[in-house]
CSV table of C-alpha atoms in Angstrom, one decimal:
chain,number,residue,atom,x,y,z
A,1,MET,CA,181.2,82.7,114.1
A,2,LYS,CA,182.1,84.9,117.1
A,3,LYS,CA,179.7,84.1,119.9
A,4,THR,CA,179.6,87.4,121.8
A,5,HIS,CA,180.7,91.0,121.4
A,6,THR,CA,181.1,93.7,124.0
A,7,LEU,CA,179.5,97.1,123.1
A,8,LYS,CA,180.2,100.2,125.1
A,9,THR,CA,177.1,102.4,125.6
A,10,GLU,CA,176.5,106.0,126.4
A,11,PRO,CA,173.5,107.2,128.5
A,12,ARG,CA,170.8,108.9,126.5
A,13,ALA,CA,168.9,111.3,128.7
A,14,LYS,CA,167.0,113.1,125.9
A,15,LYS,CA,164.6,111.6,123.4
A,16,GLY,CA,162.9,112.9,120.3
A,17,THR,CA,163.6,113.1,116.6
A,18,ARG,CA,166.0,116.1,116.8
A,19,HIS,CA,168.2,114.5,119.4
A,20,ALA,CA,168.2,111.2,117.7
A,21,ARG,CA,169.2,112.9,114.4
A,22,ALA,CA,172.1,114.6,116.2
A,23,LEU,CA,173.3,111.3,117.6
A,24,ARG,CA,173.3,109.7,114.2
A,25,GLY,CA,175.2,112.6,112.8
A,26,ARG,CA,177.9,111.8,115.3
A,27,GLY,CA,178.0,108.2,114.3
A,28,GLN,CA,175.9,106.9,117.2
A,29,ILE,CA,172.7,104.8,117.0
A,30,PRO,CA,169.9,105.4,119.5
A,31,ALA,CA,169.1,102.2,121.3
A,32,CYS,CA,167.4,100.7,124.3
A,33,LEU,CA,167.4,97.6,126.5
A,34,LEU,CA,163.8,96.5,127.0
A,35,SER,CA,162.3,95.7,130.3
A,36,ASP,CA,162.1,92.0,131.2
A,37,GLY,CA,159.5,92.5,133.9
A,38,THR,CA,162.1,92.7,136.7
A,39,SER,CA,164.5,95.3,135.3
A,40,PRO,CA,163.4,98.6,133.7
A,41,THR,CA,164.0,99.7,130.1
A,42,VAL,CA,167.3,101.5,129.7
A,43,ASP,CA,167.9,104.1,126.9
A,44,PHE,CA,171.4,104.6,125.5
A,45,CYS,CA,173.4,105.0,122.3
A,46,ILE,CA,176.1,102.9,120.7
A,47,SER,CA,178.8,103.3,118.0
A,48,GLU,CA,177.3,102.6,114.6
A,49,HIS,CA,180.7,101.5,113.2
A,50,GLU,CA,181.3,99.1,116.1
A,51,PHE,CA,177.8,97.6,115.9
A,52,LEU,CA,177.9,97.1,112.1
A,53,THR,CA,181.4,95.5,112.4
A,54,ALA,CA,180.0,93.0,114.9
A,55,ARG,CA,177.1,92.2,112.6
A,56,ARG,CA,179.5,91.5,109.7
A,57,HIS,CA,181.1,88.9,111.9
A,58,HIS,CA,177.7,87.3,112.5
A,59,VAL,CA,177.5,88.2,116.2
A,60,HIS,CA,174.1,87.5,117.8
A,61,VAL,CA,174.9,87.9,121.5
A,62,TYR,CA,176.1,91.3,122.9
A,63,GLU,CA,177.5,92.2,126.2
A,64,LEU,CA,176.2,95.8,126.8
A,65,GLN,CA,178.4,97.9,129.1
A,66,ILE,CA,175.8,100.0,130.8
A,67,GLY,CA,177.2,102.1,133.6
A,68,GLY,CA,179.2,99.7,135.8
A,69,THR,CA,177.3,96.6,134.8
A,70,ALA,CA,177.2,94.2,131.8
A,71,GLU,CA,173.9,93.1,130.3
A,72,THR,CA,173.7,90.1,128.0
A,73,ALA,CA,171.3,90.9,125.2
A,74,LEU,CA,170.1,90.0,121.7
A,75,VAL,CA,168.8,92.4,119.0
A,76,ARG,CA,165.0,92.2,119.1
A,77,GLU,CA,164.3,94.8,116.4
A,78,LEU,CA,166.2,97.0,114.0
A,79,GLN,CA,164.5,100.1,112.7
A,80,TRP,CA,165.9,101.0,109.3
A,81,ASP,CA,165.7,104.3,107.4
A,82,THR,CA,164.3,103.2,104.1
A,83,PHE,CA,165.8,106.1,102.1
A,84,ALA,CA,169.2,106.5,103.7
A,85,GLU,CA,169.6,102.7,104.4
A,86,GLY,CA,170.9,103.5,107.9
A,87,ILE,CA,169.7,102.2,111.3
A,88,LEU,CA,167.3,104.6,113.1
A,89,HIS,CA,167.0,102.6,116.3
A,90,ILE,CA,167.8,99.3,118.0
A,91,ASP,CA,165.8,97.4,120.5
A,92,PHE,CA,167.8,94.9,122.6
A,93,LYS,CA,166.3,92.2,124.9
A,94,ARG,CA,167.9,90.7,127.9
A,95,VAL,CA,168.9,87.0,127.7
A,96,ARG,CA,170.8,84.4,129.6
A,97,THR,CA,173.4,82.4,127.7
A,98,ASP,CA,172.4,79.2,129.6
A,99,VAL,CA,168.7,79.5,128.9
A,100,GLU,CA,166.9,79.0,125.5
A,101,THR,CA,165.4,82.0,123.8
A,102,GLU,CA,163.5,82.7,120.6
A,103,ALA,CA,165.1,84.6,117.7
A,104,GLU,CA,164.2,85.4,114.1
A,105,VAL,CA,166.4,83.9,111.5
A,106,GLU,CA,166.6,84.9,107.8
A,107,LEU,CA,165.8,82.3,105.1
A,108,GLU,CA,168.1,81.9,102.1
A,109,PHE,CA,166.3,80.4,99.1
A,110,ALA,CA,168.7,78.3,96.9
A,111,GLY,CA,168.0,77.4,93.2
A,112,HIS,CA,165.1,77.9,91.0
A,113,PRO,CA,161.8,75.9,90.7
A,114,LYS,CA,161.4,73.3,87.9
A,115,GLY,CA,158.4,75.1,86.7
A,116,GLY,CA,156.7,78.5,87.3
A,117,MET,CA,158.0,81.3,89.5
A,118,LEU,CA,159.1,81.2,93.2
A,119,ASN,CA,156.8,83.0,95.6
A,120,HIS,CA,158.3,83.9,99.0
A,121,LEU,CA,155.5,83.6,101.6
A,122,VAL,CA,157.9,84.4,104.5
A,123,THR,CA,161.5,85.6,104.6
A,124,HIS,CA,162.3,84.9,108.3
A,125,VAL,CA,161.3,82.2,110.7
A,126,THR,CA,161.3,82.1,114.5
A,127,VAL,CA,163.5,79.5,116.1
A,128,ARG,CA,164.2,78.4,119.7
A,129,CYS,CA,167.7,77.6,120.9
A,130,MET,CA,170.5,78.7,123.2
A,131,PRO,CA,171.6,82.3,122.4
A,132,THR,CA,175.0,81.3,121.3
A,133,MET,CA,173.6,78.7,118.9
A,134,ILE,CA,171.4,81.1,116.8
A,135,PRO,CA,172.2,80.4,113.1
A,136,ASP,CA,173.1,83.2,110.7
A,137,SER,CA,170.5,81.9,108.2
A,138,ILE,CA,168.6,78.8,107.1
A,139,GLU,CA,169.0,77.6,103.5
A,140,VAL,CA,165.8,76.6,101.7
A,141,PRO,CA,166.4,74.5,98.5
A,142,VAL,CA,163.7,75.1,95.9
A,143,GLY,CA,165.0,73.3,92.8
A,144,HIS,CA,162.5,70.4,93.3
A,145,LEU,CA,159.4,72.5,93.2
A,146,GLU,CA,156.9,72.1,90.4
A,147,VAL,CA,154.1,74.5,89.6
A,148,GLY,CA,151.7,74.4,92.6
A,149,GLY,CA,154.3,72.9,94.9
A,150,VAL,CA,154.8,74.3,98.4
A,151,ILE,CA,157.5,74.1,101.1
A,152,LEU,CA,156.3,73.9,104.7
A,153,ALA,CA,158.2,74.9,107.8
A,154,ARG,CA,158.6,71.3,108.9
A,155,GLU,CA,160.7,70.6,105.8
A,156,LEU,CA,163.4,73.1,106.8
A,157,VAL,CA,166.7,71.5,107.8
A,158,LEU,CA,167.8,73.1,111.1
A,159,PRO,CA,171.2,72.9,112.8
A,160,SER,CA,171.5,70.6,115.8
A,161,GLY,CA,170.1,72.2,118.9
A,162,VAL,CA,167.8,74.5,117.0
A,163,ALA,CA,164.0,74.0,116.9
A,164,LEU,CA,161.2,75.7,115.1
A,165,ALA,CA,159.1,78.1,117.2
A,166,ILE,CA,156.3,78.4,114.6
A,167,ALA,CA,153.7,76.0,113.4
A,168,ALA,CA,155.2,73.1,111.5
A,169,GLU,CA,152.6,73.5,108.7
A,170,THR,CA,153.4,77.2,108.1
A,171,PRO,CA,153.9,77.7,104.3
A,172,ILE,CA,157.3,79.0,103.5
A,173,ALA,CA,157.3,79.3,99.7
A,174,ASN,CA,155.5,78.0,96.6
A,175,ALA,CA,155.9,77.8,92.9
A,176,VAL,CA,153.2,79.6,90.9
A,177,ALA,CA,152.4,79.7,87.2
A,178,ILE,CA,153.6,82.6,85.2
A,179,LYS,CA,150.7,84.5,83.5
A,180,ILE,CA,151.4,86.6,80.4
A,181,GLU,CA,148.6,89.0,79.6
A,182,VAL,CA,148.6,90.5,76.1
A,183,GLU,CA,146.9,93.8,75.9
A,184,PRO,CA,145.0,94.6,72.7
A,185,THR,CA,146.8,97.2,70.6
A,186,GLU,CA,145.0,100.2,68.9
A,187,ALA,CA,147.2,100.0,65.8
A,188,ALA,CA,145.1,97.5,64.0
A,189,PRO,CA,141.7,99.2,64.4
A,190,ALA,CA,143.2,102.5,63.5
A,191,ALA,CA,144.7,101.0,60.3
A,192,GLU,CA,141.3,99.5,59.4
A,193,ALA,CA,139.6,102.8,59.9
A,194,GLY,CA,142.1,104.6,57.7
A,195,ALA,CA,141.6,102.1,54.9
A,196,ALA,CA,137.8,102.5,55.1
A,197,ALA,CA,138.1,106.3,55.0
A,198,GLY,CA,140.3,105.9,51.9
A,199,ARG,CA,137.6,104.0,50.1
A,200,LEU,CA,134.8,106.4,50.9
A,201,VAL,CA,136.5,109.8,50.3
A,202,PRO,CA,137.2,110.5,46.5
A,203,GLN,CA,140.7,111.5,45.7
A,204,ALA,CA,141.4,115.2,45.2
A,205,GLY,CA,140.7,116.3,41.6
A,206,ALA,CA,138.5,113.4,40.6
A,207,GLY,CA,135.3,115.4,40.4
A,208,ARG,CA,136.9,118.2,38.3
A,209,ALA,CA,138.3,115.7,35.9
A,210,GLY,CA,134.9,114.2,35.3
A,211,ARG,CA,133.3,117.6,34.5
A,212,VAL,CA,136.0,118.5,32.0
A,213,ALA,CA,135.2,115.3,30.1
A,214,GLY,CA,131.5,116.0,30.1
A,215,PRO,CA,129.7,117.4,27.0
A,216,GLY,CA,128.6,121.0,26.6
A,217,LEU,CA,131.0,122.6,29.1
A,218,PHE,CA,132.9,124.6,26.4
A,219,ASP,CA,130.0,125.1,23.9
């Protein structure tokens, strides 16, 4: 895993949906570096291709070239376009490589429960570690779960130097019973109603045949 990646930025003086759409049309992603209490928020844009390439190499720490300075940062939030599956905006936060920070890490569930169906209660957990030690993901084996079984955060196996930043008793996933509900069909009542109607209504021509056989009709 590559530990850091340098991203060139361009100043973003204008804001708003129209300007952001124009940037994305040019292959740029609107972004900002959030204030840390001592330095202000900075708005800029970065190359979408360059950023996605870095993500494919599992980069977590970025050196943002802003003006004539470099800012070390992590991605705090990605805003995705649900329909186009593109990135609408990126929030970065300042960090120091020699100071622990908190980051969200994706959970990867491995296997299938022995009984029932797996229910994901969370898909990410917050961990605390040095920025360059943030794991790409945390594997969660679920093959041992019986119906009613649950996995807690304290059971997660974390890499060395990485600690949980959430309550140890936080439920991560559980195995639930599969319920199959059978809805009553209307076919059977309809068939019974048809059969009853057949018994009550005389067949066509039955009355006329009875009168022909009766006496005195042709006298």
